[in-house]
Each structure stands twice: as C-alpha cells, then as structure tokens.
Coordinates of N, CA and C in Angstrom, one line a residue:
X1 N -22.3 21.3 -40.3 CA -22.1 20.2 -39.3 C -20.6 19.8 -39.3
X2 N -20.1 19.5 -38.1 CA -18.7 19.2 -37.9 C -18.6 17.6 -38.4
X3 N -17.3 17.5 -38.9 CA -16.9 15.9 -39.3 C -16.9 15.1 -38.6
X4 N -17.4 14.0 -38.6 CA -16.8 13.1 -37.2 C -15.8 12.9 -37.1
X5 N -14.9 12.9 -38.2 CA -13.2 12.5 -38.2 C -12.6 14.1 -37.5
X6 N -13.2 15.3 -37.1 CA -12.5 15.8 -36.8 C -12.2 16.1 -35.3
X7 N -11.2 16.7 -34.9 CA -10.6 16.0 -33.6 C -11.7 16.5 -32.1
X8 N -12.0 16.3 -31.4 CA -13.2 16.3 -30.5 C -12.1 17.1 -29.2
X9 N -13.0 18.9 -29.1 CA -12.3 19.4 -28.3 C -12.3 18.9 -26.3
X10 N -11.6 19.1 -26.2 CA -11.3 18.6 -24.4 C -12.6 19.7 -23.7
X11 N -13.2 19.3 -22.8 CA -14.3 19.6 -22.1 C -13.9 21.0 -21.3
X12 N -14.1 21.9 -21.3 CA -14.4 23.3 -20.4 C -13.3 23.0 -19.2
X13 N -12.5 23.1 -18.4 CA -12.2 23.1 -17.2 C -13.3 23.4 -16.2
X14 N -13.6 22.4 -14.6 CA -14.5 22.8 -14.2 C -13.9 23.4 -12.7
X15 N -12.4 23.5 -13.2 CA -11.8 23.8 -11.7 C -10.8 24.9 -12.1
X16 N -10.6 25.6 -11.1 CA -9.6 27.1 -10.9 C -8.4 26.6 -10.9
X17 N -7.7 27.1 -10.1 CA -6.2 26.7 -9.8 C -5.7 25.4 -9.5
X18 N -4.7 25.2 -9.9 CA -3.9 24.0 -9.3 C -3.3 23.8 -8.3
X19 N -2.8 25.3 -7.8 CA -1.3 25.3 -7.0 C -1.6 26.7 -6.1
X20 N -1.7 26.5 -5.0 CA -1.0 28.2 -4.7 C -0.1 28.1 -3.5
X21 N 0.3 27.8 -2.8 CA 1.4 28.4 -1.7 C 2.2 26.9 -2.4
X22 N 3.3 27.1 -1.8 CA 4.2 25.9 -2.2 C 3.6 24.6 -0.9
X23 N 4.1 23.8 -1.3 CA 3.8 22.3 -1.4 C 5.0 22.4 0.4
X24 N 4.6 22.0 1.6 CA 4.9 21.8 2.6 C 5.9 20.5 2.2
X25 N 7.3 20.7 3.1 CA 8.5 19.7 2.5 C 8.1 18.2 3.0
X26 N 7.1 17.6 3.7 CA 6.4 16.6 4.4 C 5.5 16.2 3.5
X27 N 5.0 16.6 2.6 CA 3.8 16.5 1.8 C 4.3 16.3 0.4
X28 N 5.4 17.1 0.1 CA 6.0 16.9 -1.1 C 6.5 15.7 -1.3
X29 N 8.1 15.4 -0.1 CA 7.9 13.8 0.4 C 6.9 13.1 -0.4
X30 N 5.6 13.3 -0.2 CA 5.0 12.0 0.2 C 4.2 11.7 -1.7
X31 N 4.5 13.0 -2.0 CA 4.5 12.9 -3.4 C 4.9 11.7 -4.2
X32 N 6.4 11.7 -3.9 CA 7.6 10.5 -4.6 C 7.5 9.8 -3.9
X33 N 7.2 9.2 -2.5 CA 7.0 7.9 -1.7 C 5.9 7.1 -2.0
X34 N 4.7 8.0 -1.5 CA 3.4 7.3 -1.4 C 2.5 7.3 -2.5
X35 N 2.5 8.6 -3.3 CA 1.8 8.7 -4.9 C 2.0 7.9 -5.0
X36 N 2.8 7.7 -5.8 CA 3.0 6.5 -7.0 C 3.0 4.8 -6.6
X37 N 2.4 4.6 -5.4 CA 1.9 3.4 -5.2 C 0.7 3.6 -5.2
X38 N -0.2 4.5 -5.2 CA -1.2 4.6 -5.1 C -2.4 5.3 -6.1
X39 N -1.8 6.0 -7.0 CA -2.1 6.6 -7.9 C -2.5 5.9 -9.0
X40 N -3.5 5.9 -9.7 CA -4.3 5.2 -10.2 C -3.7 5.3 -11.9
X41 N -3.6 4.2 -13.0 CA -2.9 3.9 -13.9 C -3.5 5.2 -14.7
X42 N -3.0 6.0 -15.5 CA -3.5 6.8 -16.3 C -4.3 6.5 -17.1
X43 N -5.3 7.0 -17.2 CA -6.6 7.5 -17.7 C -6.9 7.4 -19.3
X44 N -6.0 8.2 -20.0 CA -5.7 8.7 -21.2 C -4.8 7.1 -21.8
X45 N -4.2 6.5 -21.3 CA -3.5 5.3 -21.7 C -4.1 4.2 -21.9
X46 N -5.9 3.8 -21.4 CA -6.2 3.1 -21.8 C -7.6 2.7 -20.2
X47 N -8.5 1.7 -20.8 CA -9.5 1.4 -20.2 C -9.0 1.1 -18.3
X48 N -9.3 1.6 -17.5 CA -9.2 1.4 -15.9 C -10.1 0.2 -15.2
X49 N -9.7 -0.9 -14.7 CA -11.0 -2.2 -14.3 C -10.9 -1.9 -12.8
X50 N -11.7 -1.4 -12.3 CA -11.3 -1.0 -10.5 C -11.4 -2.7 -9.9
X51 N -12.1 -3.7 -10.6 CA -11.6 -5.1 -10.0 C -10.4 -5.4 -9.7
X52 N -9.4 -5.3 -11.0 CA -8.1 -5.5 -11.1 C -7.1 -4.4 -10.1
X53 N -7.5 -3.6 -9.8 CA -6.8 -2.9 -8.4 C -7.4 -3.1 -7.4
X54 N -8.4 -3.7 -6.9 CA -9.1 -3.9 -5.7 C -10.0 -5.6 -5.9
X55 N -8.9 -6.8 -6.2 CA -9.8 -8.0 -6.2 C -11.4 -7.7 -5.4
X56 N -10.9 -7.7 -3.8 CA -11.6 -8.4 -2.9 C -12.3 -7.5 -2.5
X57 N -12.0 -5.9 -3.2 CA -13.2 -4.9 -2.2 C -14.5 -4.8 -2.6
X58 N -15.7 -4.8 -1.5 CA -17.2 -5.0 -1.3 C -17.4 -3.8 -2.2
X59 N -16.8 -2.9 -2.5 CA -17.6 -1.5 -3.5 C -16.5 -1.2 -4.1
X60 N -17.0 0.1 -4.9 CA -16.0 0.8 -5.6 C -16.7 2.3 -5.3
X61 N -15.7 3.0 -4.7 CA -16.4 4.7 -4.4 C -15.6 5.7 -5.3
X62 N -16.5 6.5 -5.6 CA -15.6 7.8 -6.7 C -16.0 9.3 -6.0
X63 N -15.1 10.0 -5.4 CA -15.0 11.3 -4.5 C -14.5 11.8 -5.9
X64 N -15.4 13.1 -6.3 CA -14.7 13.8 -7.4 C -14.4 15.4 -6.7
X65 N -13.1 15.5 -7.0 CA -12.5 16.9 -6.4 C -12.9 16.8 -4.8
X66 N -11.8 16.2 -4.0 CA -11.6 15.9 -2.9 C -11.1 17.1 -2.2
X67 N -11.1 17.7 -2.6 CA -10.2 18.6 -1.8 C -9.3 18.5 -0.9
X68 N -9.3 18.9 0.8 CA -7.8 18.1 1.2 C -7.7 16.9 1.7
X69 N -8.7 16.0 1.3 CA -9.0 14.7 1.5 C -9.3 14.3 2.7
X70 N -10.1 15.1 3.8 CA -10.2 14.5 4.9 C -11.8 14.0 4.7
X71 N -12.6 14.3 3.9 CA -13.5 13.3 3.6 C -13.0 12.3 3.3
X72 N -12.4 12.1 2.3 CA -11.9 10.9 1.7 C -11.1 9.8 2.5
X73 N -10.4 10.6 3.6 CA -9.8 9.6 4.2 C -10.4 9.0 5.6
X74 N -11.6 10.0 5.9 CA -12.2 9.2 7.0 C -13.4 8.1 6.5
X75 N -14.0 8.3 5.2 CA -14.9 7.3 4.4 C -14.2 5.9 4.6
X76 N -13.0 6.3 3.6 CA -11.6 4.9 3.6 C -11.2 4.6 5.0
X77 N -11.5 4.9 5.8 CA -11.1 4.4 7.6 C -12.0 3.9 7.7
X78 N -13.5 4.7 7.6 CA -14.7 3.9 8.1 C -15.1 2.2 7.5
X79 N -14.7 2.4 6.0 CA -15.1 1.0 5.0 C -13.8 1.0 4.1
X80 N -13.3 0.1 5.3 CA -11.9 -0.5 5.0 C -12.3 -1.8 3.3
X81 N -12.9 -2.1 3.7 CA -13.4 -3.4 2.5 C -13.7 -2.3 1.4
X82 N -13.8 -1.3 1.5 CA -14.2 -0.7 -0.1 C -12.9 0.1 -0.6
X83 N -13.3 0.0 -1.9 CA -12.1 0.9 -2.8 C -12.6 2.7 -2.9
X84 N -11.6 3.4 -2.0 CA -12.3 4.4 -2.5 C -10.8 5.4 -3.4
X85 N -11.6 6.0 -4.7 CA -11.0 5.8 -5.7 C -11.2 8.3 -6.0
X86 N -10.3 8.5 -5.4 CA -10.5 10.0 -5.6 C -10.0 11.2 -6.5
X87 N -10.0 12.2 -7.4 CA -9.4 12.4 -7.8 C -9.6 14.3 -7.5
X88 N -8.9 14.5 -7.9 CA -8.4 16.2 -7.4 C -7.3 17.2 -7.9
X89 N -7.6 18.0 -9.4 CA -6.5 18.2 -9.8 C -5.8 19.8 -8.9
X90 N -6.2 19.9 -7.8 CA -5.1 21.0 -7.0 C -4.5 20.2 -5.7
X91 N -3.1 20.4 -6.2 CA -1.9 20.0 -5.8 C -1.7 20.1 -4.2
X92 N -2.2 21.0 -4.1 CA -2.0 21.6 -2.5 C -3.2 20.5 -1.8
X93 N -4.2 20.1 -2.3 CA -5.4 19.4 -1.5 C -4.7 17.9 -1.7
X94 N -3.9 17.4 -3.0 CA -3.1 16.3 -2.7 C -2.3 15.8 -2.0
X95 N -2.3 16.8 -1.7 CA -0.7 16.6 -0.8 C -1.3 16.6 0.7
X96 N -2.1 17.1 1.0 CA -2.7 17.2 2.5 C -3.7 15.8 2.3
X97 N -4.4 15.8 1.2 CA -4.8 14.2 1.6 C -3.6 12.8 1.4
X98 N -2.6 12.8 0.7 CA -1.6 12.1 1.2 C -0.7 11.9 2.5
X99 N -1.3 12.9 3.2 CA -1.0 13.3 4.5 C -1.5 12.7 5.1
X100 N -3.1 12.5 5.3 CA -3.6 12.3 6.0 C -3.7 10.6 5.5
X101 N -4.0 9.9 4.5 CA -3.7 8.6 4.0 C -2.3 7.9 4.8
X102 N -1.2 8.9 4.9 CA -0.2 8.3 5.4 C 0.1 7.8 6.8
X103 N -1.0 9.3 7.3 CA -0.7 8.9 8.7 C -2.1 7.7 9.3
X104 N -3.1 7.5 8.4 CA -3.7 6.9 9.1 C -3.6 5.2 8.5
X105 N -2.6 4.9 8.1 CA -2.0 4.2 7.6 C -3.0 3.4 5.9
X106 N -3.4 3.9 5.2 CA -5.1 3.6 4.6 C -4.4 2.4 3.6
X107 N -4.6 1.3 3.2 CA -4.5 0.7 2.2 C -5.7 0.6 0.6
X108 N -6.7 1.3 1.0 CA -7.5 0.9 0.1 C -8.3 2.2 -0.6
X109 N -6.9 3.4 -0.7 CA -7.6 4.7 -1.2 C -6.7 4.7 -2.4
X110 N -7.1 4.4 -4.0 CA -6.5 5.8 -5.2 C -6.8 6.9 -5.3
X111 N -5.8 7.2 -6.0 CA -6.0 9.2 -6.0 C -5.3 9.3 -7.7
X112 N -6.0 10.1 -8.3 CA -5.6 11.0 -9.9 C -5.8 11.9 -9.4
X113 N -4.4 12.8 -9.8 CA -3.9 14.2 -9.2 C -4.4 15.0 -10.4
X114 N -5.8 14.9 -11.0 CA -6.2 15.2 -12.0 C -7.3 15.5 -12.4
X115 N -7.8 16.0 -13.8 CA -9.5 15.9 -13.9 C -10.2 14.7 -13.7
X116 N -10.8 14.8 -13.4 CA -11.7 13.2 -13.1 C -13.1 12.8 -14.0
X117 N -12.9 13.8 -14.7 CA -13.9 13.3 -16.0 C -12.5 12.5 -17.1
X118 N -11.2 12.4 -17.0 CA -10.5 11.6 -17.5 C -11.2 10.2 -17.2
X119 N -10.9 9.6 -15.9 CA -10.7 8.6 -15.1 C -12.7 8.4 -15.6
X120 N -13.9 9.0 -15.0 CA -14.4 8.4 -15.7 C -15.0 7.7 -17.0
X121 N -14.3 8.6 -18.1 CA -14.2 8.2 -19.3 C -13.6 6.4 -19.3
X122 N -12.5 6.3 -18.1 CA -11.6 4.7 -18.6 C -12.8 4.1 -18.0
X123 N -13.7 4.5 -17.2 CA -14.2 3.3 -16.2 C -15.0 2.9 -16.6
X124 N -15.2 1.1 -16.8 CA -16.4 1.0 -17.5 C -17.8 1.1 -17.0
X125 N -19.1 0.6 -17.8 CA -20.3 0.6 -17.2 C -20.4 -0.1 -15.9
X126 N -21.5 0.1 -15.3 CA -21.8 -0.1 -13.9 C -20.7 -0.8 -13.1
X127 N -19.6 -0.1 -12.8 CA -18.8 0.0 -12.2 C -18.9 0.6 -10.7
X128 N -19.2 1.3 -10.3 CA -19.3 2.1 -8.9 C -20.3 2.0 -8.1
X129 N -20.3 1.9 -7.2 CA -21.3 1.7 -6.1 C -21.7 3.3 -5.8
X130 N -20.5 4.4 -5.5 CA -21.1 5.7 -5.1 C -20.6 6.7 -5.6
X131 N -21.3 7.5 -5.8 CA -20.0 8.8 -6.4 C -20.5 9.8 -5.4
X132 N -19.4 10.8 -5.0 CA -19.5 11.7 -4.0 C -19.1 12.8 -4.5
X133 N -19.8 13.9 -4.6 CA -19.3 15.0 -5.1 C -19.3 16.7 -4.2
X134 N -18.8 17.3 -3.5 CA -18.6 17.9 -2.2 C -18.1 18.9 -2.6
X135 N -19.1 19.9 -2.8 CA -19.0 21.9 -2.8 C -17.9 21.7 -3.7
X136 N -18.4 21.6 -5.3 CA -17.6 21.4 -6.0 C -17.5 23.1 -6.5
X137 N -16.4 23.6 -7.4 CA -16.2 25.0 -7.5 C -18.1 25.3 -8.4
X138 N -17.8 26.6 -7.5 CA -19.5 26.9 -8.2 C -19.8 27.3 -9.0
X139 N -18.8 28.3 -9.8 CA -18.9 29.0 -11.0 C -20.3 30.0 -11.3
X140 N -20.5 30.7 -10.1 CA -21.7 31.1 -10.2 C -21.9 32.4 -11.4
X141 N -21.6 33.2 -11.5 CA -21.5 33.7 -12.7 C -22.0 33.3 -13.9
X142 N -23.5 33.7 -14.5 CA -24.0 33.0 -15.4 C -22.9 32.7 -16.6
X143 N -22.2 33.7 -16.7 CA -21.2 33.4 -18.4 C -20.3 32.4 -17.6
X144 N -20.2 31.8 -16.1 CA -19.3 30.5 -16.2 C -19.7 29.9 -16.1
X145 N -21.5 29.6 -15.9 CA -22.0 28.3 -15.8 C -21.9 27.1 -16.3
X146 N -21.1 27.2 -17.6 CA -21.1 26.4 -18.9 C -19.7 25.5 -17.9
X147 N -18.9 26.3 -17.3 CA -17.7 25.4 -16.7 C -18.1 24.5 -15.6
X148 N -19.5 24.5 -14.8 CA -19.5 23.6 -14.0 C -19.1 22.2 -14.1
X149 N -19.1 21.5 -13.4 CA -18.7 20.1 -13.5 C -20.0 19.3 -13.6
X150 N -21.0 19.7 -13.1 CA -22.6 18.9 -13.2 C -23.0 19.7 -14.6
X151 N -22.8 18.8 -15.8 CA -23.6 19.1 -17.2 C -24.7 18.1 -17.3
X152 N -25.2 18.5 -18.3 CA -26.0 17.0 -18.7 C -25.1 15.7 -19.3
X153 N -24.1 16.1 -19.5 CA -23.2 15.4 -20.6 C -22.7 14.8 -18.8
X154 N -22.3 15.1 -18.0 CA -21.3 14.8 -16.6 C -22.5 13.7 -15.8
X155 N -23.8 14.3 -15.8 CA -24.8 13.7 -15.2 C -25.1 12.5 -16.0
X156 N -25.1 12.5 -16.8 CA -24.9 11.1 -18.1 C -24.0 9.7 -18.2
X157 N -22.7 10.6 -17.7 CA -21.6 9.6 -17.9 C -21.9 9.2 -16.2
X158 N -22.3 9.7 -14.9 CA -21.9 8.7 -13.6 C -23.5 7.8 -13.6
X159 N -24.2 8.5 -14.6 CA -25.6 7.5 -14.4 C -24.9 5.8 -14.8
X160 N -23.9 6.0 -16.3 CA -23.6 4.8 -16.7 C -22.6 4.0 -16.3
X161 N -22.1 4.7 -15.1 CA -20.8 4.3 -14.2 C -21.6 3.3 -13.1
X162 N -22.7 4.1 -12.4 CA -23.2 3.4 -11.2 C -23.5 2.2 -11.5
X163 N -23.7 1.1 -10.7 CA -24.2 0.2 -10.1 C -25.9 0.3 -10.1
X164 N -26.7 -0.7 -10.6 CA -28.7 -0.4 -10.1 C -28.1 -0.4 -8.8
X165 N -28.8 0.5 -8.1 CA -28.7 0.7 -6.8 C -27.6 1.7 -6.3
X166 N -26.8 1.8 -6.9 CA -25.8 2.9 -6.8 C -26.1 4.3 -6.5
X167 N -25.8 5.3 -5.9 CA -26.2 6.8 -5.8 C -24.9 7.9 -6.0
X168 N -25.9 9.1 -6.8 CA -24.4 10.1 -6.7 C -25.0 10.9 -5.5
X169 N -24.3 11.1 -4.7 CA -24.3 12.8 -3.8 C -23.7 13.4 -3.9
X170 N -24.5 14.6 -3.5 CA -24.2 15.9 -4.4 C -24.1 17.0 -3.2
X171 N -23.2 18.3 -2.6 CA -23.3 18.9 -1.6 C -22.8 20.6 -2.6
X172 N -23.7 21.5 -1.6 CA -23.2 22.8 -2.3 C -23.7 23.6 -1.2
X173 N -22.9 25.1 -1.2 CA -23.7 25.8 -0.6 C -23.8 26.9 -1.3
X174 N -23.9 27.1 -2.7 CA -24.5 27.9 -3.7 C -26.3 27.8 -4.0
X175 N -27.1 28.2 -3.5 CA -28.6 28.2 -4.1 C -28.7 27.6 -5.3
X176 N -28.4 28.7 -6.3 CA -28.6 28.0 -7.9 C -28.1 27.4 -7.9
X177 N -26.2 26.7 -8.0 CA -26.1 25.2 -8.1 C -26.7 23.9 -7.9
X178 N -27.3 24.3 -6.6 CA -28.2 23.0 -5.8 C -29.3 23.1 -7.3
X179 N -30.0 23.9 -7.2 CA -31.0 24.1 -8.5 C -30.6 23.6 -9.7
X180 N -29.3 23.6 -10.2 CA -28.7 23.6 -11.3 C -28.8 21.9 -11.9
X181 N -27.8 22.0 -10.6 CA -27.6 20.0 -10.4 C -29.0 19.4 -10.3
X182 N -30.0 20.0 -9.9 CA -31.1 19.0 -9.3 C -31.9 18.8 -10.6
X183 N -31.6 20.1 -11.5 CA -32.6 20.1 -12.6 C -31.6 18.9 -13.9
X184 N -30.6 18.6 -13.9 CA -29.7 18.5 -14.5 C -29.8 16.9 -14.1
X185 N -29.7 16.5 -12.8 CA -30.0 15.2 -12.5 C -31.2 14.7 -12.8
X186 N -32.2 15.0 -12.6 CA -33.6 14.9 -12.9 C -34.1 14.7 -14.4
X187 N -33.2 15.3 -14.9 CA -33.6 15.1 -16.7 C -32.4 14.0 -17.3
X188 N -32.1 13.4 -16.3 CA -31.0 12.0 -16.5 C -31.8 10.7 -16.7
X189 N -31.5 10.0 -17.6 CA -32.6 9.1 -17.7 C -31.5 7.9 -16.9
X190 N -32.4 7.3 -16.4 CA -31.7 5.8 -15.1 C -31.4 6.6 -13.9
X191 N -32.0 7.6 -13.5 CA -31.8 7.9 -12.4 C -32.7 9.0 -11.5
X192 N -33.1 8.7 -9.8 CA -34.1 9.4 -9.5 C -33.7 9.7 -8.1
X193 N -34.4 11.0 -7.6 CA -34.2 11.5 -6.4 C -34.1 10.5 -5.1
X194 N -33.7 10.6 -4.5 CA -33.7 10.0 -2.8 C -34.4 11.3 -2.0
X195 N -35.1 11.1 -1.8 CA -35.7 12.0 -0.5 C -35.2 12.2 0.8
X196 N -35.1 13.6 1.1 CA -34.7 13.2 3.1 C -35.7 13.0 3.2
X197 N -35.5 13.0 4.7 CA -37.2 13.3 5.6 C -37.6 14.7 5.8
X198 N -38.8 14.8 5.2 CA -39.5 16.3 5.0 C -39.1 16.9 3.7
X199 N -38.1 16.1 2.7 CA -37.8 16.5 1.7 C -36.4 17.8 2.0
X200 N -35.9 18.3 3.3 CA -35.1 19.0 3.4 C -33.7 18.7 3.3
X201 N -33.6 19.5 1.9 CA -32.4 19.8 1.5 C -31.1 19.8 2.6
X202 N -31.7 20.3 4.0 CA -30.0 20.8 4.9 C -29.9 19.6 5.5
X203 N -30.6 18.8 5.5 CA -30.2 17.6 6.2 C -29.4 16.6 5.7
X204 N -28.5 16.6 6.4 CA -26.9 15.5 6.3 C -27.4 14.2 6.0
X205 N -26.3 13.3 5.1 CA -26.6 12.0 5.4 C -26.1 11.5 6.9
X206 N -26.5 10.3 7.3 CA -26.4 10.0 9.0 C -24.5 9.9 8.6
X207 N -23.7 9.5 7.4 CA -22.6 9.4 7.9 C -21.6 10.4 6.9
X208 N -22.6 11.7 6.9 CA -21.9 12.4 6.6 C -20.1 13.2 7.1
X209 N -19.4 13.7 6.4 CA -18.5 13.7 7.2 C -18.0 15.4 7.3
X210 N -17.8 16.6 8.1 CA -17.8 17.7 7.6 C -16.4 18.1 7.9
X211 N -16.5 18.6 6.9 CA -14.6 19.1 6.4 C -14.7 20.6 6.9
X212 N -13.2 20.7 7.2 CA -13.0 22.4 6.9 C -13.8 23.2 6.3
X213 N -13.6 22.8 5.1 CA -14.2 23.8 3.9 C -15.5 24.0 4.3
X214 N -15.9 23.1 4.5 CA -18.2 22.8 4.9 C -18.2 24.1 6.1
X215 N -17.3 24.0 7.1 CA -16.9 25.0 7.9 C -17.1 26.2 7.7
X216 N -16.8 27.0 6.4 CA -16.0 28.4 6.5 C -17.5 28.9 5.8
X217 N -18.3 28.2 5.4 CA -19.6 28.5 4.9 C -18.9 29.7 4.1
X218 N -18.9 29.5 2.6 CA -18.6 30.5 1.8 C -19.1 30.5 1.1
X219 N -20.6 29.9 0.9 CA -21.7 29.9 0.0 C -22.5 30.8 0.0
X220 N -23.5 31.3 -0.5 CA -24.8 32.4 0.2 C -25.7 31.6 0.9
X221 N -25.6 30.2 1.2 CA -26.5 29.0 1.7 C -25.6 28.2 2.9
X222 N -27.1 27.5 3.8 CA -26.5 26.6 4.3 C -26.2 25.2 3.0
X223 N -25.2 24.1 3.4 CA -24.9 23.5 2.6 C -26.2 22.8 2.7
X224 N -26.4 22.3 1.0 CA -27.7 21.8 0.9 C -27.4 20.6 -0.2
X225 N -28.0 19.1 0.6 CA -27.8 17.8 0.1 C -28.5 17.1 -0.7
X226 N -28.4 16.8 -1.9 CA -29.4 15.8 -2.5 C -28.3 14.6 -3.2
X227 N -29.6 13.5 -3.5 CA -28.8 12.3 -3.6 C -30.0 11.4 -4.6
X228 N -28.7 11.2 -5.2 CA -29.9 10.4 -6.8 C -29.5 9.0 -7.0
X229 N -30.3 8.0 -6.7 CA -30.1 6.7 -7.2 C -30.0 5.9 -8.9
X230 N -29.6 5.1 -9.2 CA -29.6 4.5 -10.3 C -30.8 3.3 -10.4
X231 N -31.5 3.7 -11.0 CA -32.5 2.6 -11.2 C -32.5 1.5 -12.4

C-alpha cells in the first residue's frame, strides 16, 4: 500500500494536442490584450470563489474543453447575467474563442488555457449551476479509455461542484462513450438522469447550440445527449 505522505501522481491527460498550425497574427494579439483580463486566477495557486469574480451573476456555468468557443460565446450572449467560466487546453480553439469574445464584445466569459480538472479542483462545493461538456476527445481505443475525461473520479468531483438543481451535459458522437459516461454518471451518488421525450438520446436541448465540429460528424453516431441533475 502506497504512503499517504507520498507525492499523488497528476491524472492521465484527457486531451491530444495543444497546438497545431500557428496561432493567426489577430488571435495571438488577443492573447496579450484580452487573456489576461479575463483569464481566470490560477488554479494550482490556491482556492477559486466564482462570487468574487462575478458579484452579481444569476449562475455560474463550466464548458469543459470548449473548443473554438463558439458555444461558449453564444451561451455568454444569450445569459448575459451568468458567469460562464471555460477552459480548453489547445491553443488554437483559444485563440478563435478570444476571437469571437472580442468581437462580440462579452463581458462575463473566463477562460483557463488549460486542464480543467485543475480549475475544478480550486472550486468549491456547490458552486455551479451547469457544467457543459461537448464531444469531448473520445479515446476510443480500449487501452485509452483510462484517458477519458468522464471517470468515476471526474463524475464525482462535478456532482460536488453543482448546485441541488444543477445539471452536467454531456454530448458525443462515439456509441460507447455515450455508454461509458452514462454508466459512469449513473453510479454517481447525488446525481440522476433527465429524460428527453421518448427517452431519445438524439434529441437536442431546446437551446442547444451546434458548432462546426457537431457538423463534420466524425463520430460513428449521430451526436447523442444526456443530462444528469444534482439532487
């Protein structure tokens, strides 16, 4: 049996690359301008209070791996009164959702250009109103399943994040992941399915928002949705 005093390894990566074509000279800009007003205090430095960055916002939202943030930034247009709080450690999707934050002028979106199992480690208990999680990498290959981002250990920590009443959504268009996560959610204690209607998986929420990526269908499935409340 391992010591407790001894040092606790860092979690699997649940994401690929960080970087691939270079960073567009408009977007890099917006790097050194607009990041670092908006970029959320580091993680690793100490406990995160989403009150204390957002007094007066009605919620607190968590997009984990945003990709190029045009979910994230049409959420944050629609519910100006909420904090929505996203993180994404490839560089290239940062920079295109600073993009699009800039141009739509957003005052009430953070971004960690980073893992986001950091960020929820600072955050304390029932903190979040929603967490949104959108065709995260699938890792389908049984010997990488262990890297997904939906563990029991991951499904654990946003049960103790939410809000009673709070929900995570969950979007994939891998078969077994849907399977993976659903079994994985399900054996989460404080937390239980939302039903569509008819119980079908392909059906959107009414303010779903569909990105590029949902587009290019690169899944072996249509994208398939479930959504688990905090009780």
């Amino acid at each position: 049996m391992a010591s407790s005093d001894e040092p606790r390894h860092p979690p699997l990566r649940s994401f690929g690359r960080i970087k691939s074509r270079a960073i567009k000279p408009r977007q890099a800009a917006l790097f050194d301008t607009l990041l670092p007003g908006i970029a959320l205090p580091d993680p690793k430095a100490g406990p995160i209070d989403p009150t204390a960055l957002a007094p007066d916002a009605a919620g607190v939202w968590l997009e984990i791996g945003f990709g190029g943030g045009e979910h994230l930034a049409e959420q944050a247009s629609r519910h100006p009164d909420v904090l929505m709080v996203g993180c994404e450690p490839f560089l290239n999707g940062v920079g295109s959702a600073l993009r699009h934050i800039d141009e739509r002028g957003l005052k009430n979106v953070r971004l960690h250009a980073d893992d986001a199992r950091d960020v929820m480690t600072a955050l304390p208990d029932a903190s979040l109103d929603r967490v949104m999680i959108l065709f995260p990498d699938p890792w389908h290959k049984a010997r990488h399943n262990k890297r997904r981002l939906i563990q029991a250990e991951t499904a654990a920590e946003i049960a103790r994040l939410l809000k009673p009443g709070g929900v995570v959504r969950f979007v994939t268009d891998w078969t077994d992941y849907a399977e993976w996560a659903l079994e994985k959610f399900r054996r989460t204690p404080g937390l239980e399915r939302v039903g569509s209607p008819g119980d079908d998986w392909t059906t959107p929420w009414a303010d779903h928002v569909i990105t590029r990526y949902e587009e290019k269908r690169l899944g072996d499935t249509t994208p398939l949705f479930m959504e688990f409340r905090r009780v």
